[in-house]
């Protein structure tokens, strides 16, 4: 009797060990699938999942996941090709529009120098206004899709060590007339020491100018610009024409608020694209009638 009891216990222990081993192998395969999926999504590689387990159920699961990966890869490829084609088309159309627009503006210049009635002058003013808006939209479209179509700008040769203080001051001076026209006197706070980052100067200037342009459009008459010692830059102003929902859409392409004059809805989208290409972050917040845009770039060792 004791012999049979010992044998039964031995068989039971063996079964338990086999089950534990099988469970461990299945957990290992599940972890391999989970980690493999994360790698595939991050690295955008063409390789598929491969697991060490030979369990038929886990193999079928891996094959089903691989099948979905293939479908997802094909869909992403079609999207990227279509998106690239769209960008190239818009860039081409923008280039094509520039020539007739330049001719139209040239003829408007000639017409404005010739004698004409007051009513004709009013019509010419309307045409000039619409032509200027169309030319600005064309330029913004060309710039936006040119920025979107170019590869990631990180590590490019056109980067240089810049003092954020200096570039920000230059951008504020460039917008002095526009701010003065809106009777906005900016309050500027900057540290005395140079806050440096390795960035593209033209892109950084464009980011600052687009944010300042946004302030000109939406500010109730004030603007506060703060450069912190950690490199974060905050642009804030009262904006009664906005709310939290609209603030969340400011970086969306072509989004404009009804009160914005001559806005293409591309300024902050361009700023976001340029910021992210240089490894930075940009976000907008709205609280108690105050709009604030926060901009930051990672510190780089020199």
PDB file of C-alpha atoms in Angstrom:
ATOM      1  CA  UNK A   1       0.000   0.000   0.000  1.00  0.00           C
ATOM      2  CA  UNK A   2       2.771   2.392   0.922  1.00  0.00           C
ATOM      3  CA  UNK A   3       4.477   1.579  -2.399  1.00  0.00           C
ATOM      4  CA  UNK A   4       1.364   2.520  -4.365  1.00  0.00           C
ATOM      5  CA  UNK A   5       0.937   5.684  -2.314  1.00  0.00           C
ATOM      6  CA  UNK A   6       4.550   6.698  -2.958  1.00  0.00           C
ATOM      7  CA  UNK A   7       4.179   5.969  -6.676  1.00  0.00           C
ATOM      8  CA  UNK A   8       0.972   8.018  -6.838  1.00  0.00           C
ATOM      9  CA  UNK A   9       2.654  10.923  -5.074  1.00  0.00           C
ATOM     10  CA  UNK A  10       5.616  10.668  -7.458  1.00  0.00           C
ATOM     11  CA  UNK A  11       3.339  10.682 -10.508  1.00  0.00           C
ATOM     12  CA  UNK A  12       1.401  13.637  -9.054  1.00  0.00           C
ATOM     13  CA  UNK A  13       4.620  15.580  -8.441  1.00  0.00           C
ATOM     14  CA  UNK A  14       5.756  14.780 -11.997  1.00  0.00           C
ATOM     15  CA  UNK A  15       2.443  16.000 -13.422  1.00  0.00           C
ATOM     16  CA  UNK A  16       2.639  19.169 -11.332  1.00  0.00           C
ATOM     17  CA  UNK A  17       6.197  19.794 -12.535  1.00  0.00           C
ATOM     18  CA  UNK A  18       5.130  19.283 -16.142  1.00  0.00           C
ATOM     19  CA  UNK A  19       2.210  21.649 -15.719  1.00  0.00           C
ATOM     20  CA  UNK A  20       4.412  24.269 -14.033  1.00  0.00           C
ATOM     21  CA  UNK A  21       6.945  23.939 -16.849  1.00  0.00           C
ATOM     22  CA  UNK A  22       4.214  24.282 -19.457  1.00  0.00           C
ATOM     23  CA  UNK A  23       2.755  27.333 -17.696  1.00  0.00           C
ATOM     24  CA  UNK A  24       6.237  28.875 -17.433  1.00  0.00           C
ATOM     25  CA  UNK A  25       6.869  28.296 -21.133  1.00  0.00           C
ATOM     26  CA  UNK A  26       3.491  29.800 -22.049  1.00  0.00           C
ATOM     27  CA  UNK A  27       4.188  32.852 -19.874  1.00  0.00           C
ATOM     28  CA  UNK A  28       7.589  33.161 -21.525  1.00  0.00           C
ATOM     29  CA  UNK A  29       5.971  33.022 -24.971  1.00  0.00           C
ATOM     30  CA  UNK A  30       3.385  35.611 -23.936  1.00  0.00           C
ATOM     31  CA  UNK A  31       6.172  37.900 -22.726  1.00  0.00           C
ATOM     32  CA  UNK A  32       8.036  37.356 -26.005  1.00  0.00           C
ATOM     33  CA  UNK A  33       4.926  38.314 -27.974  1.00  0.00           C
ATOM     34  CA  UNK A  34       4.340  41.387 -25.811  1.00  0.00           C
ATOM     35  CA  UNK A  35       7.969  42.565 -26.018  1.00  0.00           C
ATOM     36  CA  UNK A  36       8.150  41.719 -29.710  1.00  0.00           C
ATOM     37  CA  UNK A  37       5.066  43.789 -30.454  1.00  0.00           C
ATOM     38  CA  UNK A  38       6.524  46.779 -28.630  1.00  0.00           C
ATOM     39  CA  UNK A  39       9.766  46.467 -30.616  1.00  0.00           C
ATOM     40  CA  UNK A  40       7.928  46.175 -33.927  1.00  0.00           C
ATOM     41  CA  UNK A  41       5.844  49.286 -33.287  1.00  0.00           C
ATOM     42  CA  UNK A  42       8.805  51.365 -32.080  1.00  0.00           C
ATOM     43  CA  UNK A  43      11.404  50.241 -34.627  1.00  0.00           C
ATOM     44  CA  UNK A  44       9.018  49.994 -37.616  1.00  0.00           C
ATOM     45  CA  UNK A  45      10.952  46.932 -38.738  1.00  0.00           C
ATOM     46  CA  UNK A  46       9.844  44.486 -41.423  1.00  0.00           C
ATOM     47  CA  UNK A  47      10.617  41.436 -39.254  1.00  0.00           C
ATOM     48  CA  UNK A  48       7.818  39.390 -37.708  1.00  0.00           C
ATOM     49  CA  UNK A  49       7.352  37.866 -34.276  1.00  0.00           C
ATOM     50  CA  UNK A  50       9.306  34.721 -33.429  1.00  0.00           C
ATOM     51  CA  UNK A  51       8.763  32.798 -30.200  1.00  0.00           C
ATOM     52  CA  UNK A  52      10.794  30.029 -28.585  1.00  0.00           C
ATOM     53  CA  UNK A  53       7.764  27.937 -27.563  1.00  0.00           C
ATOM     54  CA  UNK A  54       6.669  25.046 -29.780  1.00  0.00           C
ATOM     55  CA  UNK A  55       3.230  24.899 -28.168  1.00  0.00           C
ATOM     56  CA  UNK A  56       0.690  24.777 -31.043  1.00  0.00           C
ATOM     57  CA  UNK A  57      -1.690  27.220 -29.346  1.00  0.00           C
ATOM     58  CA  UNK A  58       1.055  29.811 -28.775  1.00  0.00           C
ATOM     59  CA  UNK A  59       2.335  29.280 -32.320  1.00  0.00           C
ATOM     60  CA  UNK A  60      -1.156  29.929 -33.718  1.00  0.00           C
ATOM     61  CA  UNK A  61      -1.424  33.053 -31.568  1.00  0.00           C
ATOM     62  CA  UNK A  62       1.944  34.301 -32.852  1.00  0.00           C
ATOM     63  CA  UNK A  63       0.904  33.583 -36.452  1.00  0.00           C
ATOM     64  CA  UNK A  64      -2.381  35.494 -35.974  1.00  0.00           C
ATOM     65  CA  UNK A  65      -0.476  38.438 -34.539  1.00  0.00           C
ATOM     66  CA  UNK A  66       1.997  38.295 -37.443  1.00  0.00           C
ATOM     67  CA  UNK A  67      -0.906  38.289 -39.898  1.00  0.00           C
ATOM     68  CA  UNK A  68      -2.279  41.463 -38.312  1.00  0.00           C
ATOM     69  CA  UNK A  69       1.210  42.988 -38.335  1.00  0.00           C
ATOM     70  CA  UNK A  70       1.444  42.388 -42.078  1.00  0.00           C
ATOM     71  CA  UNK A  71      -1.935  44.042 -42.639  1.00  0.00           C
ATOM     72  CA  UNK A  72      -0.965  46.962 -40.420  1.00  0.00           C
ATOM     73  CA  UNK A  73       2.382  47.344 -42.198  1.00  0.00           C
ATOM     74  CA  UNK A  74       0.690  47.373 -45.603  1.00  0.00           C
ATOM     75  CA  UNK A  75      -1.879  49.932 -44.440  1.00  0.00           C
ATOM     76  CA  UNK A  76       0.834  52.138 -42.950  1.00  0.00           C
ATOM     77  CA  UNK A  77       2.862  51.920 -46.144  1.00  0.00           C
ATOM     78  CA  UNK A  78      -0.159  52.944 -48.236  1.00  0.00           C
ATOM     79  CA  UNK A  79      -0.858  55.822 -45.850  1.00  0.00           C
ATOM     80  CA  UNK A  80       2.743  57.056 -45.925  1.00  0.00           C
ATOM     81  CA  UNK A  81       2.858  56.861 -49.708  1.00  0.00           C
ATOM     82  CA  UNK A  82      -0.457  58.710 -50.005  1.00  0.00           C
ATOM     83  CA  UNK A  83       0.566  61.303 -47.428  1.00  0.00           C
ATOM     84  CA  UNK A  84       3.876  61.909 -49.190  1.00  0.00           C
ATOM     85  CA  UNK A  85       2.075  62.181 -52.529  1.00  0.00           C
ATOM     86  CA  UNK A  86      -0.350  64.702 -51.038  1.00  0.00           C
ATOM     87  CA  UNK A  87       2.511  66.798 -49.664  1.00  0.00           C
ATOM     88  CA  UNK A  88       4.300  66.779 -52.996  1.00  0.00           C
ATOM     89  CA  UNK A  89       1.075  67.732 -54.787  1.00  0.00           C
ATOM     90  CA  UNK A  90       0.360  70.642 -52.441  1.00  0.00           C
ATOM     91  CA  UNK A  91       3.959  71.856 -52.763  1.00  0.00           C
ATOM     92  CA  UNK A  92       3.647  71.721 -56.554  1.00  0.00           C
ATOM     93  CA  UNK A  93       0.303  73.549 -56.552  1.00  0.00           C
ATOM     94  CA  UNK A  94       1.691  76.208 -54.208  1.00  0.00           C
ATOM     95  CA  UNK A  95       4.623  76.766 -56.553  1.00  0.00           C
ATOM     96  CA  UNK A  96       2.265  76.970 -59.535  1.00  0.00           C
ATOM     97  CA  UNK A  97       0.021  79.509 -57.785  1.00  0.00           C
ATOM     98  CA  UNK A  98       2.909  81.829 -57.000  1.00  0.00           C
ATOM     99  CA  UNK A  99       3.485  82.845 -60.626  1.00  0.00           C
ATOM    100  CA  UNK A 100      -0.047  84.091 -61.424  1.00  0.00           C
ATOM    101  CA  UNK A 101      -0.326  85.662 -57.971  1.00  0.00           C
ATOM    102  CA  UNK A 102       2.868  87.603 -58.542  1.00  0.00           C
ATOM    103  CA  UNK A 103       1.494  88.809 -61.892  1.00  0.00           C
ATOM    104  CA  UNK A 104      -1.832  89.811 -60.307  1.00  0.00           C
ATOM    105  CA  UNK A 105      -0.084  91.781 -57.578  1.00  0.00           C
ATOM    106  CA  UNK A 106       2.127  93.428 -60.194  1.00  0.00           C
ATOM    107  CA  UNK A 107      -0.877  94.594 -62.228  1.00  0.00           C
ATOM    108  CA  UNK A 108      -2.528  95.820 -59.031  1.00  0.00           C
ATOM    109  CA  UNK A 109       0.548  97.948 -58.352  1.00  0.00           C
ATOM    110  CA  UNK A 110       0.214  99.460 -61.821  1.00  0.00           C
ATOM    111  CA  UNK A 111      -3.519 100.071 -61.432  1.00  0.00           C
ATOM    112  CA  UNK A 112      -3.018 101.807 -58.083  1.00  0.00           C
ATOM    113  CA  UNK A 113      -0.620 104.306 -59.691  1.00  0.00           C
ATOM    114  CA  UNK A 114      -3.101 105.303 -62.424  1.00  0.00           C
ATOM    115  CA  UNK A 115      -5.924 107.838 -61.917  1.00  0.00           C
ATOM    116  CA  UNK A 116      -9.182 106.204 -60.862  1.00  0.00           C
ATOM    117  CA  UNK A 117     -12.453 107.018 -59.144  1.00  0.00           C
ATOM    118  CA  UNK A 118     -13.173 106.575 -55.464  1.00  0.00           C
ATOM    119  CA  UNK A 119     -15.344 103.549 -56.186  1.00  0.00           C
ATOM    120  CA  UNK A 120     -12.592 101.959 -58.267  1.00  0.00           C
ATOM    121  CA  UNK A 121     -10.141 102.605 -55.429  1.00  0.00           C
ATOM    122  CA  UNK A 122     -12.481 100.751 -53.074  1.00  0.00           C
ATOM    123  CA  UNK A 123     -12.650  97.780 -55.444  1.00  0.00           C
ATOM    124  CA  UNK A 124      -8.878  97.793 -55.842  1.00  0.00           C
ATOM    125  CA  UNK A 125      -8.466  97.792 -52.077  1.00  0.00           C
ATOM    126  CA  UNK A 126     -10.726  94.737 -51.770  1.00  0.00           C
ATOM    127  CA  UNK A 127      -8.835  92.924 -54.542  1.00  0.00           C
ATOM    128  CA  UNK A 128      -5.488  93.808 -52.938  1.00  0.00           C
ATOM    129  CA  UNK A 129      -6.668  92.517 -49.580  1.00  0.00           C
ATOM    130  CA  UNK A 130      -7.878  89.208 -51.038  1.00  0.00           C
ATOM    131  CA  UNK A 131      -4.718  88.803 -53.134  1.00  0.00           C
ATOM    132  CA  UNK A 132      -2.528  89.386 -50.063  1.00  0.00           C
ATOM    133  CA  UNK A 133      -4.500  86.785 -48.090  1.00  0.00           C
ATOM    134  CA  UNK A 134      -4.183  84.269 -50.932  1.00  0.00           C
ATOM    135  CA  UNK A 135      -0.459  84.914 -51.310  1.00  0.00           C
ATOM    136  CA  UNK A 136       0.060  84.510 -47.562  1.00  0.00           C
ATOM    137  CA  UNK A 137      -1.915  81.255 -47.585  1.00  0.00           C
ATOM    138  CA  UNK A 138       0.118  79.979 -50.542  1.00  0.00           C
ATOM    139  CA  UNK A 139       3.398  80.798 -48.800  1.00  0.00           C
ATOM    140  CA  UNK A 140       2.242  79.147 -45.567  1.00  0.00           C
ATOM    141  CA  UNK A 141       1.052  76.029 -47.402  1.00  0.00           C
ATOM    142  CA  UNK A 142       4.358  75.724 -49.224  1.00  0.00           C
ATOM    143  CA  UNK A 143       6.349  76.171 -46.031  1.00  0.00           C
ATOM    144  CA  UNK A 144       4.181  73.824 -43.957  1.00  0.00           C
ATOM    145  CA  UNK A 145       4.259  70.925 -46.395  1.00  0.00           C
ATOM    146  CA  UNK A 146       7.963  71.490 -47.125  1.00  0.00           C
ATOM    147  CA  UNK A 147       8.650  71.157 -43.396  1.00  0.00           C
ATOM    148  CA  UNK A 148       6.370  68.103 -43.103  1.00  0.00           C
ATOM    149  CA  UNK A 149       7.930  66.386 -46.106  1.00  0.00           C
ATOM    150  CA  UNK A 150      11.527  66.738 -45.040  1.00  0.00           C
ATOM    151  CA  UNK A 151      13.182  63.993 -42.936  1.00  0.00           C
ATOM    152  CA  UNK A 152      13.772  64.216 -39.217  1.00  0.00           C
ATOM    153  CA  UNK A 153      16.076  67.176 -38.636  1.00  0.00           C
ATOM    154  CA  UNK A 154      17.827  65.810 -35.548  1.00  0.00           C
ATOM    155  CA  UNK A 155      21.603  65.835 -35.802  1.00  0.00           C
ATOM    156  CA  UNK A 156      21.749  67.765 -39.057  1.00  0.00           C
ATOM    157  CA  UNK A 157      24.754  69.895 -39.967  1.00  0.00           C
ATOM    158  CA  UNK A 158      22.724  73.119 -39.900  1.00  0.00           C
ATOM    159  CA  UNK A 159      22.456  72.963 -36.119  1.00  0.00           C
ATOM    160  CA  UNK A 160      24.502  75.393 -34.066  1.00  0.00           C
ATOM    161  CA  UNK A 161      24.875  76.365 -30.443  1.00  0.00           C
ATOM    162  CA  UNK A 162      22.347  79.157 -29.920  1.00  0.00           C
ATOM    163  CA  UNK A 163      21.559  81.457 -27.019  1.00  0.00           C
ATOM    164  CA  UNK A 164      17.795  81.263 -26.597  1.00  0.00           C
ATOM    165  CA  UNK A 165      17.923  84.727 -25.022  1.00  0.00           C
ATOM    166  CA  UNK A 166      19.364  86.308 -28.151  1.00  0.00           C
ATOM    167  CA  UNK A 167      17.119  84.573 -30.695  1.00  0.00           C
ATOM    168  CA  UNK A 168      14.040  85.379 -28.600  1.00  0.00           C
ATOM    169  CA  UNK A 169      15.057  89.059 -28.362  1.00  0.00           C
ATOM    170  CA  UNK A 170      15.555  89.217 -32.133  1.00  0.00           C
ATOM    171  CA  UNK A 171      12.108  87.718 -32.753  1.00  0.00           C
ATOM    172  CA  UNK A 172      10.475  90.166 -30.333  1.00  0.00           C
ATOM    173  CA  UNK A 173      12.155  93.061 -32.121  1.00  0.00           C
ATOM    174  CA  UNK A 174      10.968  91.717 -35.479  1.00  0.00           C
ATOM    175  CA  UNK A 175       7.398  91.738 -34.138  1.00  0.00           C
ATOM    176  CA  UNK A 176       7.686  95.128 -32.442  1.00  0.00           C
ATOM    177  CA  UNK A 177       5.631  96.956 -35.098  1.00  0.00           C
ATOM    178  CA  UNK A 178       2.842  94.343 -35.115  1.00  0.00           C
ATOM    179  CA  UNK A 179       2.669  94.354 -31.318  1.00  0.00           C
ATOM    180  CA  UNK A 180       2.683  98.148 -31.202  1.00  0.00           C
ATOM    181  CA  UNK A 181      -0.116  98.247 -33.773  1.00  0.00           C
ATOM    182  CA  UNK A 182      -2.216  96.144 -31.372  1.00  0.00           C
ATOM    183  CA  UNK A 183      -1.077  98.379 -28.471  1.00  0.00           C
ATOM    184  CA  UNK A 184       0.621  95.420 -26.819  1.00  0.00           C
ATOM    185  CA  UNK A 185       3.642  96.140 -24.629  1.00  0.00           C
ATOM    186  CA  UNK A 186       5.182  92.763 -23.791  1.00  0.00           C
ATOM    187  CA  UNK A 187       6.495  92.011 -20.317  1.00  0.00           C
ATOM    188  CA  UNK A 188       9.750  90.105 -20.801  1.00  0.00           C
ATOM    189  CA  UNK A 189      11.586  88.106 -18.156  1.00  0.00           C
ATOM    190  CA  UNK A 190      14.929  86.495 -18.982  1.00  0.00           C
ATOM    191  CA  UNK A 191      17.871  85.294 -16.898  1.00  0.00           C
ATOM    192  CA  UNK A 192      21.146  87.157 -17.234  1.00  0.00           C
ATOM    193  CA  UNK A 193      23.132  84.042 -18.140  1.00  0.00           C
ATOM    194  CA  UNK A 194      23.006  82.617 -21.655  1.00  0.00           C
ATOM    195  CA  UNK A 195      20.602  79.691 -22.021  1.00  0.00           C
ATOM    196  CA  UNK A 196      22.045  77.639 -24.855  1.00  0.00           C
ATOM    197  CA  UNK A 197      20.722  74.826 -27.011  1.00  0.00           C
ATOM    198  CA  UNK A 198      22.023  73.246 -30.211  1.00  0.00           C
ATOM    199  CA  UNK A 199      19.269  73.983 -32.748  1.00  0.00           C
ATOM    200  CA  UNK A 200      18.548  75.292 -36.228  1.00  0.00           C
ATOM    201  CA  UNK A 201      18.414  79.092 -35.952  1.00  0.00           C
ATOM    202  CA  UNK A 202      16.031  79.680 -38.849  1.00  0.00           C
ATOM    203  CA  UNK A 203      13.586  77.095 -37.524  1.00  0.00           C
ATOM    204  CA  UNK A 204      13.814  78.455 -33.966  1.00  0.00           C
ATOM    205  CA  UNK A 205      13.160  82.006 -35.198  1.00  0.00           C
ATOM    206  CA  UNK A 206      10.175  80.774 -37.182  1.00  0.00           C
ATOM    207  CA  UNK A 207       8.769  79.050 -34.087  1.00  0.00           C
ATOM    208  CA  UNK A 208       9.083  82.216 -31.984  1.00  0.00           C
ATOM    209  CA  UNK A 209       7.592  84.401 -34.713  1.00  0.00           C
ATOM    210  CA  UNK A 210       4.617  82.098 -35.260  1.00  0.00           C
ATOM    211  CA  UNK A 211       3.871  82.037 -31.538  1.00  0.00           C
ATOM    212  CA  UNK A 212       4.132  85.826 -31.376  1.00  0.00           C
ATOM    213  CA  UNK A 213       1.888  86.060 -34.428  1.00  0.00           C
ATOM    214  CA  UNK A 214      -0.653  83.949 -32.573  1.00  0.00           C
ATOM    215  CA  UNK A 215      -0.466  86.381 -29.642  1.00  0.00           C
ATOM    216  CA  UNK A 216      -1.080  89.331 -31.979  1.00  0.00           C
ATOM    217  CA  UNK A 217      -4.235  87.601 -33.276  1.00  0.00           C
ATOM    218  CA  UNK A 218      -5.740  86.447 -29.980  1.00  0.00           C
ATOM    219  CA  UNK A 219      -4.386  88.702 -27.236  1.00  0.00           C
ATOM    220  CA  UNK A 220      -6.741  91.034 -25.397  1.00  0.00           C
ATOM    221  CA  UNK A 221      -3.909  93.572 -25.262  1.00  0.00           C
ATOM    222  CA  UNK A 222      -1.202  91.984 -23.150  1.00  0.00           C
ATOM    223  CA  UNK A 223       1.709  89.594 -23.584  1.00  0.00           C
ATOM    224  CA  UNK A 224       4.089  88.057 -21.069  1.00  0.00           C
ATOM    225  CA  UNK A 225       7.225  86.256 -22.259  1.00  0.00           C
ATOM    226  CA  UNK A 226       9.292  84.279 -19.741  1.00  0.00           C
ATOM    227  CA  UNK A 227      12.534  82.413 -20.406  1.00  0.00           C
ATOM    228  CA  UNK A 228      13.342  80.190 -17.433  1.00  0.00           C
ATOM    229  CA  UNK A 229      16.801  79.081 -16.384  1.00  0.00           C
ATOM    230  CA  UNK A 230      15.925  75.499 -17.325  1.00  0.00           C
ATOM    231  CA  UNK A 231      15.263  76.656 -20.909  1.00  0.00           C
ATOM    232  CA  UNK A 232      11.460  76.560 -20.856  1.00  0.00           C
ATOM    233  CA  UNK A 233       9.870  79.507 -22.657  1.00  0.00           C
ATOM    234  CA  UNK A 234       6.335  80.595 -21.791  1.00  0.00           C
ATOM    235  CA  UNK A 235       4.247  82.981 -23.891  1.00  0.00           C
ATOM    236  CA  UNK A 236       1.043  84.009 -22.109  1.00  0.00           C
ATOM    237  CA  UNK A 237      -1.742  86.511 -22.734  1.00  0.00           C
ATOM    238  CA  UNK A 238      -5.387  87.043 -21.931  1.00  0.00           C
ATOM    239  CA  UNK A 239      -7.534  85.663 -24.758  1.00  0.00           C
ATOM    240  CA  UNK A 240     -11.249  86.092 -24.121  1.00  0.00           C
ATOM    241  CA  UNK A 241     -12.039  84.866 -27.650  1.00  0.00           C
ATOM    242  CA  UNK A 242     -10.761  81.375 -26.783  1.00  0.00           C
ATOM    243  CA  UNK A 243     -11.845  78.574 -24.498  1.00  0.00           C
ATOM    244  CA  UNK A 244     -10.316  75.263 -23.382  1.00  0.00           C
ATOM    245  CA  UNK A 245     -11.759  73.321 -26.339  1.00  0.00           C
ATOM    246  CA  UNK A 246     -10.483  75.815 -28.910  1.00  0.00           C
ATOM    247  CA  UNK A 247      -7.093  75.943 -27.175  1.00  0.00           C
ATOM    248  CA  UNK A 248      -6.765  72.193 -27.626  1.00  0.00           C
ATOM    249  CA  UNK A 249      -7.199  72.666 -31.397  1.00  0.00           C
ATOM    250  CA  UNK A 250      -4.728  75.526 -31.885  1.00  0.00           C
ATOM    251  CA  UNK A 251      -2.028  73.185 -33.192  1.00  0.00           C
ATOM    252  CA  UNK A 252      -4.415  71.465 -35.608  1.00  0.00           C
ATOM    253  CA  UNK A 253      -3.744  72.116 -39.282  1.00  0.00           C
ATOM    254  CA  UNK A 254      -5.991  74.834 -40.778  1.00  0.00           C
ATOM    255  CA  UNK A 255      -7.834  75.417 -37.491  1.00  0.00           C
ATOM    256  CA  UNK A 256      -8.779  79.068 -37.007  1.00  0.00           C
ATOM    257  CA  UNK A 257     -10.914  80.934 -34.507  1.00  0.00           C
ATOM    258  CA  UNK A 258     -13.585  83.157 -36.042  1.00  0.00           C
ATOM    259  CA  UNK A 259     -12.087  86.276 -34.471  1.00  0.00           C
ATOM    260  CA  UNK A 260      -8.663  85.663 -36.047  1.00  0.00           C
ATOM    261  CA  UNK A 261      -7.999  88.067 -38.903  1.00  0.00           C
ATOM    262  CA  UNK A 262      -6.193  86.853 -42.036  1.00  0.00           C
ATOM    263  CA  UNK A 263      -5.293  83.584 -40.321  1.00  0.00           C
ATOM    264  CA  UNK A 264      -4.365  80.490 -42.335  1.00  0.00           C
ATOM    265  CA  UNK A 265      -4.530  78.160 -39.361  1.00  0.00           C
ATOM    266  CA  UNK A 266      -0.993  76.936 -40.123  1.00  0.00           C
ATOM    267  CA  UNK A 267       1.187  79.122 -37.884  1.00  0.00           C
ATOM    268  CA  UNK A 268       1.110  76.997 -34.744  1.00  0.00           C
ATOM    269  CA  UNK A 269       1.027  73.771 -36.789  1.00  0.00           C
ATOM    270  CA  UNK A 270       4.314  74.834 -38.371  1.00  0.00           C
ATOM    271  CA  UNK A 271       5.693  75.731 -34.930  1.00  0.00           C
ATOM    272  CA  UNK A 272       4.716  72.295 -33.612  1.00  0.00           C
ATOM    273  CA  UNK A 273       6.291  70.451 -36.561  1.00  0.00           C
ATOM    274  CA  UNK A 274       9.561  72.394 -36.289  1.00  0.00           C
ATOM    275  CA  UNK A 275       9.682  71.981 -32.516  1.00  0.00           C
ATOM    276  CA  UNK A 276       9.189  68.220 -32.649  1.00  0.00           C
ATOM    277  CA  UNK A 277      11.731  67.822 -35.462  1.00  0.00           C
ATOM    278  CA  UNK A 278      14.317  69.432 -33.196  1.00  0.00           C
ATOM    279  CA  UNK A 279      13.368  67.154 -30.291  1.00  0.00           C
ATOM    280  CA  UNK A 280      11.418  69.780 -28.362  1.00  0.00           C
ATOM    281  CA  UNK A 281       7.937  69.943 -26.892  1.00  0.00           C
ATOM    282  CA  UNK A 282       5.222  72.564 -27.306  1.00  0.00           C
ATOM    283  CA  UNK A 283       1.803  72.696 -25.695  1.00  0.00           C
ATOM    284  CA  UNK A 284      -0.973  75.200 -25.038  1.00  0.00           C
ATOM    285  CA  UNK A 285      -2.897  75.727 -21.803  1.00  0.00           C
ATOM    286  CA  UNK A 286      -5.953  77.818 -21.039  1.00  0.00           C
ATOM    287  CA  UNK A 287      -6.991  78.785 -17.549  1.00  0.00           C
ATOM    288  CA  UNK A 288      -9.217  81.602 -16.285  1.00  0.00           C
ATOM    289  CA  UNK A 289      -9.087  83.460 -19.601  1.00  0.00           C
ATOM    290  CA  UNK A 290      -5.304  83.181 -19.911  1.00  0.00           C
ATOM    291  CA  UNK A 291      -3.710  81.397 -22.858  1.00  0.00           C
ATOM    292  CA  UNK A 292      -0.159  80.157 -22.330  1.00  0.00           C
ATOM    293  CA  UNK A 293       2.099  78.360 -24.779  1.00  0.00           C
ATOM    294  CA  UNK A 294       4.962  76.390 -23.264  1.00  0.00           C
ATOM    295  CA  UNK A 295       8.029  75.622 -25.369  1.00  0.00           C
ATOM    296  CA  UNK A 296      11.058  73.568 -24.328  1.00  0.00           C
ATOM    297  CA  UNK A 297      14.057  71.916 -25.954  1.00  0.00           C
ATOM    298  CA  UNK A 298      16.245  69.211 -24.378  1.00  0.00           C
ATOM    299  CA  UNK A 299      19.575  70.366 -23.022  1.00  0.00           C
ATOM    300  CA  UNK A 300      22.530  69.356 -25.200  1.00  0.00           C
ATOM    301  CA  UNK A 301      26.075  68.987 -23.956  1.00  0.00           C
ATOM    302  CA  UNK A 302      28.775  70.837 -25.881  1.00  0.00           C
TER     303      UNK A 302
END
